[in-house]
Amino acid sequence: MAQYAAGRYALILEDPPVSSQITGHNTLRTAAAMQYAQQVEARQQSLVRELAGRGITATSRVSTLANAVFVAAPKSRVAELQSL
């Protein structure tokens, strides 16, 4: 987890990003890479739903070069974010 601005955090997820499953730019569109991307995005979506249920706003997500969900939350919720 990293903070880039007050009240904004990047939750770096355990699963490797999509780029870890490819050998070059051309293989990004292979069936295997696209299937893995769908898996990563499904797990991110599950986290986004969990966050929403806790009243925490997910502001964006990335999955190709990093596997992260960006959120807006008060500093008082950092421990909770880390537990997810």
mmCIF file of N, CA and C in Angstrom:
data_model
loop_
_atom_site.group_PDB
_atom_site.id
_atom_site.type_symbol
_atom_site.label_atom_id
_atom_site.label_comp_id
_atom_site.label_asym_id
_atom_site.label_seq_id
_atom_site.Cartn_x
_atom_site.Cartn_y
_atom_site.Cartn_z
ATOM 1 N N MET A 1 0.856 -1.164 0.000
ATOM 2 C CA MET A 1 0.000 0.000 0.000
ATOM 3 C C MET A 1 0.902 1.226 0.000
ATOM 4 N N ALA A 2 0.556 2.208 -0.799
ATOM 5 C CA ALA A 2 1.322 3.444 -0.872
ATOM 6 C C ALA A 2 0.350 4.618 -0.915
ATOM 7 N N GLN A 3 0.812 5.757 -0.415
ATOM 8 C CA GLN A 3 -0.015 6.958 -0.459
ATOM 9 C C GLN A 3 0.640 7.958 -1.387
ATOM 10 N N TYR A 4 -0.142 8.512 -2.334
ATOM 11 C CA TYR A 4 0.413 9.486 -3.260
ATOM 12 C C TYR A 4 -0.104 10.891 -3.001
ATOM 13 N N ALA A 5 -1.133 11.044 -2.205
ATOM 14 C CA ALA A 5 -1.666 12.345 -1.814
ATOM 15 C C ALA A 5 -2.506 12.132 -0.562
ATOM 16 N N ALA A 6 -2.730 13.173 0.181
ATOM 17 C CA ALA A 6 -3.505 13.063 1.411
ATOM 18 C C ALA A 6 -4.865 12.430 1.135
ATOM 19 N N GLY A 7 -5.165 11.365 1.870
ATOM 20 C CA GLY A 7 -6.452 10.704 1.709
ATOM 21 C C GLY A 7 -6.575 9.822 0.483
ATOM 22 N N ARG A 8 -5.496 9.625 -0.243
ATOM 23 C CA ARG A 8 -5.501 8.780 -1.451
ATOM 24 C C ARG A 8 -4.466 7.678 -1.265
ATOM 25 N N TYR A 9 -4.852 6.459 -1.551
ATOM 26 C CA TYR A 9 -3.971 5.314 -1.346
ATOM 27 C C TYR A 9 -4.014 4.381 -2.543
ATOM 28 N N ALA A 10 -2.898 3.688 -2.758
ATOM 29 C CA ALA A 10 -2.818 2.645 -3.778
ATOM 30 C C ALA A 10 -2.727 1.320 -3.050
ATOM 31 N N LEU A 11 -3.700 0.458 -3.254
ATOM 32 C CA LEU A 11 -3.668 -0.872 -2.683
ATOM 33 C C LEU A 11 -3.011 -1.785 -3.711
ATOM 34 N N ILE A 12 -1.793 -2.217 -3.440
ATOM 35 C CA ILE A 12 -1.049 -3.076 -4.345
ATOM 36 C C ILE A 12 -1.433 -4.515 -4.003
ATOM 37 N N LEU A 13 -2.057 -5.207 -4.953
ATOM 38 C CA LEU A 13 -2.583 -6.539 -4.699
ATOM 39 C C LEU A 13 -1.513 -7.614 -4.887
ATOM 40 N N GLU A 14 -1.722 -8.773 -4.271
ATOM 41 C CA GLU A 14 -0.726 -9.842 -4.273
ATOM 42 C C GLU A 14 -0.532 -10.500 -5.635
ATOM 43 N N ASP A 15 -1.585 -10.662 -6.414
ATOM 44 C CA ASP A 15 -1.442 -11.312 -7.715
ATOM 45 C C ASP A 15 -0.558 -10.472 -8.623
ATOM 46 N N PRO A 16 0.324 -11.108 -9.392
ATOM 47 C CA PRO A 16 1.173 -10.353 -10.311
ATOM 48 C C PRO A 16 0.340 -9.642 -11.377
ATOM 49 N N PRO A 17 0.849 -8.531 -11.911
ATOM 50 C CA PRO A 17 0.128 -7.830 -12.976
ATOM 51 C C PRO A 17 0.118 -8.663 -14.263
ATOM 52 N N VAL A 18 -0.710 -8.267 -15.194
ATOM 53 C CA VAL A 18 -0.848 -8.978 -16.470
ATOM 54 C C VAL A 18 0.492 -9.048 -17.205
ATOM 55 N N SER A 19 1.299 -8.005 -17.116
ATOM 56 C CA SER A 19 2.584 -7.984 -17.828
ATOM 57 C C SER A 19 3.510 -9.117 -17.403
ATOM 58 N N SER A 20 3.306 -9.663 -16.209
ATOM 59 C CA SER A 20 4.151 -10.773 -15.756
ATOM 60 C C SER A 20 3.851 -12.059 -16.519
ATOM 61 N N GLN A 21 2.733 -12.100 -17.220
ATOM 62 C CA GLN A 21 2.308 -13.299 -17.942
ATOM 63 C C GLN A 21 2.629 -13.244 -19.428
ATOM 64 N N ILE A 22 3.287 -12.191 -19.870
ATOM 65 C CA ILE A 22 3.563 -12.038 -21.296
ATOM 66 C C ILE A 22 5.062 -11.896 -21.537
ATOM 67 N N THR A 23 5.490 -12.159 -22.761
ATOM 68 C CA THR A 23 6.911 -12.061 -23.103
ATOM 69 C C THR A 23 7.227 -10.842 -23.958
ATOM 70 N N GLY A 24 6.221 -10.152 -24.409
ATOM 71 C CA GLY A 24 6.428 -8.968 -25.234
ATOM 72 C C GLY A 24 5.105 -8.305 -25.547
ATOM 73 N N HIS A 25 5.179 -7.136 -26.141
ATOM 74 C CA HIS A 25 3.972 -6.354 -26.446
ATOM 75 C C HIS A 25 2.977 -7.148 -27.289
ATOM 76 N N ASN A 26 3.463 -7.929 -28.228
ATOM 77 C CA ASN A 26 2.577 -8.675 -29.123
ATOM 78 C C ASN A 26 1.788 -9.767 -28.407
ATOM 79 N N THR A 27 2.311 -10.255 -27.288
ATOM 80 C CA THR A 27 1.616 -11.331 -26.575
ATOM 81 C C THR A 27 0.587 -10.813 -25.581
ATOM 82 N N LEU A 28 0.449 -9.510 -25.472
ATOM 83 C CA LEU A 28 -0.544 -8.929 -24.572
ATOM 84 C C LEU A 28 -1.962 -9.280 -24.995
ATOM 85 N N ARG A 29 -2.170 -9.534 -26.270
ATOM 86 C CA ARG A 29 -3.507 -9.840 -26.795
ATOM 87 C C ARG A 29 -3.751 -11.335 -27.011
ATOM 88 N N THR A 30 -2.869 -12.180 -26.488
ATOM 89 C CA THR A 30 -3.085 -13.617 -26.631
ATOM 90 C C THR A 30 -4.240 -14.050 -25.726
ATOM 91 N N ALA A 31 -4.795 -15.197 -26.027
ATOM 92 C CA ALA A 31 -5.910 -15.716 -25.225
ATOM 93 C C ALA A 31 -5.485 -15.916 -23.771
ATOM 94 N N ALA A 32 -4.276 -16.409 -23.565
ATOM 95 C CA ALA A 32 -3.800 -16.653 -22.199
ATOM 96 C C ALA A 32 -3.665 -15.349 -21.416
ATOM 97 N N ALA A 33 -3.103 -14.325 -22.053
ATOM 98 C CA ALA A 33 -2.946 -13.036 -21.382
ATOM 99 C C ALA A 33 -4.299 -12.402 -21.098
ATOM 100 N N MET A 34 -5.205 -12.497 -22.044
ATOM 101 C CA MET A 34 -6.530 -11.913 -21.851
ATOM 102 C C MET A 34 -7.302 -12.655 -20.759
ATOM 103 N N GLN A 35 -7.147 -13.959 -20.690
ATOM 104 C CA GLN A 35 -7.809 -14.737 -19.644
ATOM 105 C C GLN A 35 -7.251 -14.355 -18.274
ATOM 106 N N TYR A 36 -5.921 -14.216 -18.181
ATOM 107 C CA TYR A 36 -5.326 -13.816 -16.911
ATOM 108 C C TYR A 36 -5.788 -12.409 -16.530
ATOM 109 N N ALA A 37 -5.869 -11.517 -17.500
ATOM 110 C CA ALA A 37 -6.344 -10.153 -17.240
ATOM 111 C C ALA A 37 -7.764 -10.189 -16.674
ATOM 112 N N GLN A 38 -8.603 -11.048 -17.195
ATOM 113 C CA GLN A 38 -9.966 -11.176 -16.680
ATOM 114 C C GLN A 38 -9.962 -11.678 -15.240
ATOM 115 N N GLN A 39 -9.056 -12.599 -14.909
ATOM 116 C CA GLN A 39 -8.950 -13.091 -13.540
ATOM 117 C C GLN A 39 -8.534 -11.979 -12.586
ATOM 118 N N VAL A 40 -7.517 -11.220 -12.988
ATOM 119 C CA VAL A 40 -7.041 -10.108 -12.157
ATOM 120 C C VAL A 40 -8.161 -9.088 -11.964
ATOM 121 N N GLU A 41 -8.834 -8.740 -13.039
ATOM 122 C CA GLU A 41 -9.907 -7.745 -12.956
ATOM 123 C C GLU A 41 -11.083 -8.248 -12.128
ATOM 124 N N ALA A 42 -11.374 -9.537 -12.162
ATOM 125 C CA ALA A 42 -12.448 -10.093 -11.335
ATOM 126 C C ALA A 42 -12.089 -9.988 -9.858
ATOM 127 N N ARG A 43 -10.836 -10.254 -9.523
ATOM 128 C CA ARG A 43 -10.404 -10.122 -8.123
ATOM 129 C C ARG A 43 -10.419 -8.667 -7.682
ATOM 130 N N GLN A 44 -10.013 -7.779 -8.586
ATOM 131 C CA GLN A 44 -10.086 -6.354 -8.261
ATOM 132 C C GLN A 44 -11.531 -5.942 -8.018
ATOM 133 N N GLN A 45 -12.434 -6.396 -8.857
ATOM 134 C CA GLN A 45 -13.844 -6.043 -8.717
ATOM 135 C C GLN A 45 -14.394 -6.541 -7.383
ATOM 136 N N SER A 46 -13.962 -7.711 -6.970
ATOM 137 C CA SER A 46 -14.375 -8.243 -5.675
ATOM 138 C C SER A 46 -13.908 -7.317 -4.549
ATOM 139 N N LEU A 47 -12.672 -6.842 -4.642
ATOM 140 C CA LEU A 47 -12.149 -5.904 -3.650
ATOM 141 C C LEU A 47 -12.918 -4.592 -3.692
ATOM 142 N N VAL A 48 -13.224 -4.091 -4.877
ATOM 143 C CA VAL A 48 -13.977 -2.839 -5.016
ATOM 144 C C VAL A 48 -15.345 -2.967 -4.351
ATOM 145 N N ARG A 49 -15.992 -4.115 -4.514
ATOM 146 C CA ARG A 49 -17.286 -4.345 -3.844
ATOM 147 C C ARG A 49 -17.125 -4.358 -2.323
ATOM 148 N N GLU A 50 -16.059 -5.004 -1.850
ATOM 149 C CA GLU A 50 -15.781 -5.034 -0.407
ATOM 150 C C GLU A 50 -15.543 -3.623 0.117
ATOM 151 N N LEU A 51 -14.774 -2.854 -0.615
ATOM 152 C CA LEU A 51 -14.509 -1.471 -0.227
ATOM 153 C C LEU A 51 -15.804 -0.663 -0.178
ATOM 154 N N ALA A 52 -16.622 -0.801 -1.204
ATOM 155 C CA ALA A 52 -17.891 -0.063 -1.258
ATOM 156 C C ALA A 52 -18.769 -0.431 -0.075
ATOM 157 N N GLY A 53 -18.782 -1.707 0.291
ATOM 158 C CA GLY A 53 -19.561 -2.142 1.436
ATOM 159 C C GLY A 53 -19.083 -1.523 2.734
ATOM 160 N N ARG A 54 -17.835 -1.103 2.767
ATOM 161 C CA ARG A 54 -17.250 -0.460 3.947
ATOM 162 C C ARG A 54 -17.283 1.069 3.833
ATOM 163 N N GLY A 55 -17.884 1.557 2.752
ATOM 164 C CA GLY A 55 -17.984 3.005 2.566
ATOM 165 C C GLY A 55 -16.695 3.657 2.097
ATOM 166 N N ILE A 56 -15.820 2.888 1.444
ATOM 167 C CA ILE A 56 -14.550 3.404 0.924
ATOM 168 C C ILE A 56 -14.657 3.456 -0.598
ATOM 169 N N THR A 57 -14.302 4.592 -1.171
ATOM 170 C CA THR A 57 -14.432 4.811 -2.603
ATOM 171 C C THR A 57 -13.180 4.372 -3.358
ATOM 172 N N ALA A 58 -13.360 3.472 -4.324
ATOM 173 C CA ALA A 58 -12.280 3.116 -5.252
ATOM 174 C C ALA A 58 -12.328 4.135 -6.384
ATOM 175 N N THR A 59 -11.209 4.803 -6.630
ATOM 176 C CA THR A 59 -11.182 5.855 -7.644
ATOM 177 C C THR A 59 -10.709 5.362 -9.007
ATOM 178 N N SER A 60 -9.870 4.322 -9.035
ATOM 179 C CA SER A 60 -9.446 3.727 -10.304
ATOM 180 C C SER A 60 -8.695 2.429 -10.024
ATOM 181 N N ARG A 61 -8.371 1.736 -11.131
ATOM 182 C CA ARG A 61 -7.667 0.458 -11.035
ATOM 183 C C ARG A 61 -6.704 0.335 -12.204
ATOM 184 N N VAL A 62 -5.641 -0.442 -12.000
ATOM 185 C CA VAL A 62 -4.713 -0.792 -13.072
ATOM 186 C C VAL A 62 -4.397 -2.269 -12.957
ATOM 187 N N SER A 63 -4.076 -2.904 -14.087
ATOM 188 C CA SER A 63 -3.763 -4.331 -14.026
ATOM 189 C C SER A 63 -2.649 -4.762 -14.969
ATOM 190 N N THR A 64 -2.251 -3.927 -15.913
ATOM 191 C CA THR A 64 -1.258 -4.359 -16.894
ATOM 192 C C THR A 64 0.160 -4.323 -16.337
ATOM 193 N N LEU A 65 0.637 -3.178 -15.894
ATOM 194 C CA LEU A 65 2.006 -3.066 -15.381
ATOM 195 C C LEU A 65 2.080 -3.199 -13.872
ATOM 196 N N ALA A 66 0.983 -2.968 -13.204
ATOM 197 C CA ALA A 66 0.865 -3.144 -11.756
ATOM 198 C C ALA A 66 -0.541 -3.647 -11.497
ATOM 199 N N ASN A 67 -0.705 -4.312 -10.380
ATOM 200 C CA ASN A 67 -2.025 -4.792 -9.996
ATOM 201 C C ASN A 67 -2.422 -3.995 -8.763
ATOM 202 N N ALA A 68 -3.196 -2.932 -8.977
ATOM 203 C CA ALA A 68 -3.505 -2.021 -7.889
ATOM 204 C C ALA A 68 -4.903 -1.430 -8.027
ATOM 205 N N VAL A 69 -5.459 -1.118 -6.869
ATOM 206 C CA VAL A 69 -6.733 -0.404 -6.788
ATOM 207 C C VAL A 69 -6.451 0.877 -6.009
ATOM 208 N N PHE A 70 -6.856 2.001 -6.544
ATOM 209 C CA PHE A 70 -6.634 3.295 -5.909
ATOM 210 C C PHE A 70 -7.902 3.712 -5.174
ATOM 211 N N VAL A 71 -7.729 4.223 -3.951
ATOM 212 C CA VAL A 71 -8.889 4.554 -3.127
ATOM 213 C C VAL A 71 -8.738 5.933 -2.484
ATOM 214 N N ALA A 72 -9.886 6.469 -2.099
ATOM 215 C CA ALA A 72 -9.943 7.691 -1.301
ATOM 216 C C ALA A 72 -10.485 7.286 0.059
ATOM 217 N N ALA A 73 -9.713 7.566 1.102
ATOM 218 C CA ALA A 73 -10.122 7.189 2.454
ATOM 219 C C ALA A 73 -9.366 8.054 3.465
ATOM 220 N N PRO A 74 -9.958 8.268 4.628
ATOM 221 C CA PRO A 74 -9.243 9.027 5.657
ATOM 222 C C PRO A 74 -8.093 8.212 6.243
ATOM 223 N N LYS A 75 -7.111 8.898 6.770
ATOM 224 C CA LYS A 75 -5.937 8.255 7.352
ATOM 225 C C LYS A 75 -6.332 7.284 8.463
ATOM 226 N N SER A 76 -7.410 7.543 9.125
ATOM 227 C CA SER A 76 -7.859 6.689 10.220
ATOM 228 C C SER A 76 -8.228 5.274 9.756
ATOM 229 N N ARG A 77 -8.343 5.064 8.454
ATOM 230 C CA ARG A 77 -8.750 3.752 7.926
ATOM 231 C C ARG A 77 -7.595 2.978 7.283
ATOM 232 N N VAL A 78 -6.358 3.487 7.469
ATOM 233 C CA VAL A 78 -5.208 2.842 6.845
ATOM 234 C C VAL A 78 -5.066 1.387 7.320
ATOM 235 N N ALA A 79 -5.194 1.132 8.596
ATOM 236 C CA ALA A 79 -5.061 -0.243 9.101
ATOM 237 C C ALA A 79 -6.103 -1.148 8.471
ATOM 238 N N GLU A 80 -7.309 -0.644 8.308
ATOM 239 C CA GLU A 80 -8.370 -1.412 7.668
ATOM 240 C C GLU A 80 -8.023 -1.715 6.220
ATOM 241 N N LEU A 81 -7.482 -0.720 5.508
ATOM 242 C CA LEU A 81 -7.076 -0.921 4.119
ATOM 243 C C LEU A 81 -5.978 -1.980 4.037
ATOM 244 N N GLN A 82 -5.022 -1.925 4.944
ATOM 245 C CA GLN A 82 -3.935 -2.890 4.938
ATOM 246 C C GLN A 82 -4.432 -4.304 5.197
ATOM 247 N N SER A 83 -5.494 -4.444 5.956
ATOM 248 C CA SER A 83 -6.022 -5.771 6.266
ATOM 249 C C SER A 83 -6.721 -6.422 5.079
ATOM 250 N N LEU A 84 -7.106 -5.612 4.091
ATOM 251 C CA LEU A 84 -7.793 -6.147 2.928
ATOM 252 C C LEU A 84 -6.804 -6.728 1.943
#
